[in-house]
Short mmCIF file of C-alpha atoms and ligand atoms in Angstrom, two decimals:
data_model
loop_
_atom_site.label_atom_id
_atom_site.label_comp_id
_atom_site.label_asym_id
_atom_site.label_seq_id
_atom_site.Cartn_x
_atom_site.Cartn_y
_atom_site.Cartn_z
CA UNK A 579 13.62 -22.84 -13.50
CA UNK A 580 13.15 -19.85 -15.94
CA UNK A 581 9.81 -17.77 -15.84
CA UNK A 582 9.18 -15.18 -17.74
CA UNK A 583 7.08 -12.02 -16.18
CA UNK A 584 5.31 -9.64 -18.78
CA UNK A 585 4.93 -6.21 -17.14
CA UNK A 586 2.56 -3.02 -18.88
CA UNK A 587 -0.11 -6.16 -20.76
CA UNK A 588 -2.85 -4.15 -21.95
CA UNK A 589 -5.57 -6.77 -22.65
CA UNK A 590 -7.68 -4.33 -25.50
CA UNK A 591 -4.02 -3.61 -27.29
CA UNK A 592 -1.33 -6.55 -26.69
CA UNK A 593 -3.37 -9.58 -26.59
CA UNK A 594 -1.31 -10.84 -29.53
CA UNK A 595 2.49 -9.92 -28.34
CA UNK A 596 1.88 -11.23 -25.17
CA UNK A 597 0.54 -14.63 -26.84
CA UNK A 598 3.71 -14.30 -28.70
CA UNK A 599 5.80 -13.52 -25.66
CA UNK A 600 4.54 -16.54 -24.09
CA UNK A 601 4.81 -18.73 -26.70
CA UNK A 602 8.54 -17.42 -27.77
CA UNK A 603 9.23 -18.22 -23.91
CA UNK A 604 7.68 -22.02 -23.58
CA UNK A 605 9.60 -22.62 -27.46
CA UNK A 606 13.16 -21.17 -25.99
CA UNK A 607 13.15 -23.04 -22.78
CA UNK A 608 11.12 -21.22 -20.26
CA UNK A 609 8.59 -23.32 -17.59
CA UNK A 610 6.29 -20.05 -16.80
CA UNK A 611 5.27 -17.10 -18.00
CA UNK A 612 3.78 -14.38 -15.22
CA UNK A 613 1.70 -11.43 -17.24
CA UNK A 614 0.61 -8.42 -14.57
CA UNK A 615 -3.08 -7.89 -15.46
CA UNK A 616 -5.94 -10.50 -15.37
CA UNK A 617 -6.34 -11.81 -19.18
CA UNK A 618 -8.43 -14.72 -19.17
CA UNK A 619 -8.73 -15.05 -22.67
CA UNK A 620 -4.85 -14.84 -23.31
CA UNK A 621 -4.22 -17.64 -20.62
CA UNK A 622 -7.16 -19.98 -22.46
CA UNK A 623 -5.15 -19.30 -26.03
CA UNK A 624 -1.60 -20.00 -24.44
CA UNK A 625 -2.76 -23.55 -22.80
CA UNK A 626 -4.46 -24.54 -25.90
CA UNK A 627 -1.03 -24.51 -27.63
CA UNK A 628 0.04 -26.53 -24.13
CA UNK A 629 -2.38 -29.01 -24.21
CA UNK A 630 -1.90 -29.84 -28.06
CA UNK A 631 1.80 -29.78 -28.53
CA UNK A 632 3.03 -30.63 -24.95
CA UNK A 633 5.31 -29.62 -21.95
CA UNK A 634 4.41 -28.83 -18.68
CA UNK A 635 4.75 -24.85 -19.36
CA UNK A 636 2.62 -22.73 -16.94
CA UNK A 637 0.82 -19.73 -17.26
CA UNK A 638 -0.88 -17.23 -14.85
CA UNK A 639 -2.20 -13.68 -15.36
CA UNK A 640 -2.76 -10.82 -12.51
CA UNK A 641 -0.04 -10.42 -10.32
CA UNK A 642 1.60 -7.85 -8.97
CA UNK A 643 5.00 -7.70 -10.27
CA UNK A 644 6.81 -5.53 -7.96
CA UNK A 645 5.83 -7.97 -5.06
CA UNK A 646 6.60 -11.07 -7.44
CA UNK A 647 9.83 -9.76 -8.37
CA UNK A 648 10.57 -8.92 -4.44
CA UNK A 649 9.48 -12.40 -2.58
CA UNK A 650 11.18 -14.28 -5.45
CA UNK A 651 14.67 -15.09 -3.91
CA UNK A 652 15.38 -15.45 -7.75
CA UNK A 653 18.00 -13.71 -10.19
CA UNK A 654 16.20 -10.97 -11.76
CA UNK A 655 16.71 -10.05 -14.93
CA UNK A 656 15.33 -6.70 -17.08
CA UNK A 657 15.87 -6.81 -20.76
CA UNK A 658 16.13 -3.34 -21.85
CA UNK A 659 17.78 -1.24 -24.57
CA UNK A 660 19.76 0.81 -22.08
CA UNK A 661 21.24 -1.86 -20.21
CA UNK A 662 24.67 -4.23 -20.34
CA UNK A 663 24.96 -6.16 -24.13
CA UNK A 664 23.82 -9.58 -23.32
CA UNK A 665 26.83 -11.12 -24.83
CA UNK A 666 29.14 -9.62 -21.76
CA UNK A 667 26.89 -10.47 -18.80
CA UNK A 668 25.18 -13.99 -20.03
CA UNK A 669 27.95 -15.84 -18.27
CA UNK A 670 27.49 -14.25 -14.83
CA UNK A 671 23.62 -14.45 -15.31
CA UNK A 672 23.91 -18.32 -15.80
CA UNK A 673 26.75 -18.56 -13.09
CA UNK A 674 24.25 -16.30 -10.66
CA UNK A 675 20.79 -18.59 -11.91
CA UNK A 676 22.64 -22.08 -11.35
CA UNK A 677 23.54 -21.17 -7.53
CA UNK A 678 20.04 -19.75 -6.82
CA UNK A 679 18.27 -22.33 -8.91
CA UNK A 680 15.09 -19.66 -10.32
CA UNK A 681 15.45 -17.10 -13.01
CA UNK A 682 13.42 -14.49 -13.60
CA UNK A 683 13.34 -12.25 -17.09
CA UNK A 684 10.77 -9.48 -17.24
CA UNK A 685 10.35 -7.71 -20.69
CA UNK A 686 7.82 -4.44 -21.11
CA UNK A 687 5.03 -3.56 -23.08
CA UNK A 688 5.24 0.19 -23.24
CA UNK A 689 7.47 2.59 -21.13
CA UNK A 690 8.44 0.33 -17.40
CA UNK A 691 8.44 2.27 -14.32
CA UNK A 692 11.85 3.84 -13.63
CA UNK A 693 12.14 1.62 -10.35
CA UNK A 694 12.44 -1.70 -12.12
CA UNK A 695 15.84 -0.65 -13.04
CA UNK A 696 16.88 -0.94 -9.49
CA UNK A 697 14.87 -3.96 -8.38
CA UNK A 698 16.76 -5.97 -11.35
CA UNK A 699 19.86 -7.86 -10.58
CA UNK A 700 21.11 -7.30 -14.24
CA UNK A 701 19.32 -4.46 -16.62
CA UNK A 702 20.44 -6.89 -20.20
CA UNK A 703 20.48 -5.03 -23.31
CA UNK A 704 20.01 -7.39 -26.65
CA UNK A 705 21.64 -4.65 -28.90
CA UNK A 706 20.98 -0.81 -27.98
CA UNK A 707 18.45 -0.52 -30.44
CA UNK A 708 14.99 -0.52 -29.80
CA UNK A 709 12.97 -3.49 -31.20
CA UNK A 710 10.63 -6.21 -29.45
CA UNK A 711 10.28 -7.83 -26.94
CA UNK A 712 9.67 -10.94 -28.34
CA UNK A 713 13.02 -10.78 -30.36
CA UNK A 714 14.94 -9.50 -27.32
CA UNK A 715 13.89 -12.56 -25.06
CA UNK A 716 14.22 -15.07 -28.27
CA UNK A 717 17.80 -13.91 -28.23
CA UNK A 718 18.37 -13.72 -25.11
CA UNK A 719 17.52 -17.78 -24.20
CA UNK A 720 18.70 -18.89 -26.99
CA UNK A 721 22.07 -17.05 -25.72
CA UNK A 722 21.38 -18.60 -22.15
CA UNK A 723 20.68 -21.81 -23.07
CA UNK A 724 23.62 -21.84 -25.12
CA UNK A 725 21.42 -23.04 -28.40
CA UNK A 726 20.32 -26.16 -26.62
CA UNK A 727 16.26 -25.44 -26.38
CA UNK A 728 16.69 -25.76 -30.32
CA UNK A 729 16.41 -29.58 -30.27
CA UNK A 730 14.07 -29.70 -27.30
CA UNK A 731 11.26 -32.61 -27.16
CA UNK A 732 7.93 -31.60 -26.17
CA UNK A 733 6.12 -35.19 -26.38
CA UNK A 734 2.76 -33.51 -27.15
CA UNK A 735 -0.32 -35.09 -28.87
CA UNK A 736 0.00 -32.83 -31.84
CA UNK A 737 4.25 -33.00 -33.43
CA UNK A 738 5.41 -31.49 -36.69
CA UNK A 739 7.64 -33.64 -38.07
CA UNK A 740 10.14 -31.66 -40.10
CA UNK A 741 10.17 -31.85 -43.52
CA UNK A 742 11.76 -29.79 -46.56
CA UNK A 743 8.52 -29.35 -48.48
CA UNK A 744 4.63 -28.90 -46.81
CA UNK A 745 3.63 -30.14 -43.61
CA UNK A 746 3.69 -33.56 -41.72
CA UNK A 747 2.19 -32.71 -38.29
CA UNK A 748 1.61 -36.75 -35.93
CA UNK A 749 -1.64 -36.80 -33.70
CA UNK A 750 -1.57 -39.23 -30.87
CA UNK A 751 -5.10 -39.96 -29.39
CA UNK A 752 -5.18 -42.00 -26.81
CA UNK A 753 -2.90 -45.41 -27.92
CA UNK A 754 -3.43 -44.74 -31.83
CA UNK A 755 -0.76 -42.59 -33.79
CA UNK A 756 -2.28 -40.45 -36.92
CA UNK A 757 -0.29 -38.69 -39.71
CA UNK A 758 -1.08 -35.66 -41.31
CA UNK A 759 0.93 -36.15 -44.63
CA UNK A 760 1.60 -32.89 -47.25
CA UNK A 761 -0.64 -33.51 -49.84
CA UNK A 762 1.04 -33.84 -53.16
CA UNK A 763 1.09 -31.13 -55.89
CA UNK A 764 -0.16 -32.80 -59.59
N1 SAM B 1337 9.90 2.73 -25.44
C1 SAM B 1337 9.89 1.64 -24.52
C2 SAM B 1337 10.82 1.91 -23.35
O1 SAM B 1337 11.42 2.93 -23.30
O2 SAM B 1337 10.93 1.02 -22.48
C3 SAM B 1337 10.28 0.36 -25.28
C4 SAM B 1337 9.21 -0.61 -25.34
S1 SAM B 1337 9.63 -2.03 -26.28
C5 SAM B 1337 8.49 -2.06 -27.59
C6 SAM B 1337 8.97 -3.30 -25.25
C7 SAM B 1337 10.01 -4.11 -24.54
O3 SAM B 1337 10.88 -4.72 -25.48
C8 SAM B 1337 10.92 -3.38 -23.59
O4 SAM B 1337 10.31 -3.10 -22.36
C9 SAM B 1337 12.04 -4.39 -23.45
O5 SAM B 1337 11.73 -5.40 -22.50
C10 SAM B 1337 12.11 -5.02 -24.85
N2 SAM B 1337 13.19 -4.48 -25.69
C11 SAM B 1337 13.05 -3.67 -26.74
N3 SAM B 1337 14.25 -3.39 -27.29
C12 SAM B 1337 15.16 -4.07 -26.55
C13 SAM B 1337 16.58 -4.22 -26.63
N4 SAM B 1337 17.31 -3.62 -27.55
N5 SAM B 1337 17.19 -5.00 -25.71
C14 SAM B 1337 16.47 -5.64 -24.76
N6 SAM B 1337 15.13 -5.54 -24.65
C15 SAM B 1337 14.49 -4.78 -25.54
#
């Protein structure tokens, strides 16, 4: 199981990255995402997306990290621009994950404090470059799931179904199947 923890959410400032955060980690193959302070509002927006396009991804908001991180019994991961390019520790990560069967990836908001370097199992750079955190942890399960989460099924009630030109999104409510067709240009 992969959870992602969000550490540093300011509610007033980062409601949108951390919506983004959480949705980036329920597309890329995460069950859970963890965010330190309370945020009703974010939670409600995140399970809206849950409850109309599927999976059983989980989200909870005010928890203390350091004590998460501690009691897990799970690899813990940092992604930071100062630590080890993800390309030469992904294997080990995976190898690690598979024996002890939870992952954990915690990405920051603004500056983390200084101890999280040392409660991480593996401080994972995605380039040394600073960027976001969203790219950083698209990158990074994408890397760990070795592309797979690309052609993931979520059986929602709401599915796009792919299409070259406009939109084609099916609704299922209850037994009966609607389509949402593109509507044609004249
Ligand atoms: N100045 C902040 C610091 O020193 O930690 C950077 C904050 S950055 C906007 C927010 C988060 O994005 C970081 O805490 C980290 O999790 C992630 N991040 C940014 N660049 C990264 C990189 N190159 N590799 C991995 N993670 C990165």
């Amino acid at each position: 199981m992969i959870t992602v923890l969000r550490i540093g959410h300011r509610p007033a400032r980062d409601k949108r990255i951390t919506t983004h955060v959480a949705l980036t980690a329920r597309a890329f193959g995460a069950s859970a995402i963890i965010i330190d302070l309370h945020d009703s509002e974010l939670e409600d927006n995140v399970r809206s997306v849950v409850d109309r396009f599927g999976g059983d991804f989980q989200i909870s908001s005010g928890v203390n990290w350091r004590r998460y991180l501690e009691d897990s019994g799970a690899v813990k991961v940092h992604l930071t621009m100062y630590g080890i390019p993800v390309q030469d520790c992904i294997d080990n990560i995976r190898q690690d994950a598979s024996r002890k069967g939870n992952l954990i990836i915690t990405v920051g908001a603004e500056k983390v404090p200084g101890d999280l370097y040392g409660v991480a199992d593996y401080n994972v750079s995605v380039t040394n470059q600073p960027h976001s955190e969203v790219a950083a942890l698209a990158i990074f399960l994408d890397r760990y799931n070795h592309g797979d989460e690309l052609s993931a099924r979520f059986e929602g009630r709401m599915e796009v179904i792919p299409k070259a030109r406009g939109k084609e999104i099916r609704n299922r409510v209850g037994n009966s199947i609607t389509t949402t067709k593109p509507k044609r240009k004249d």
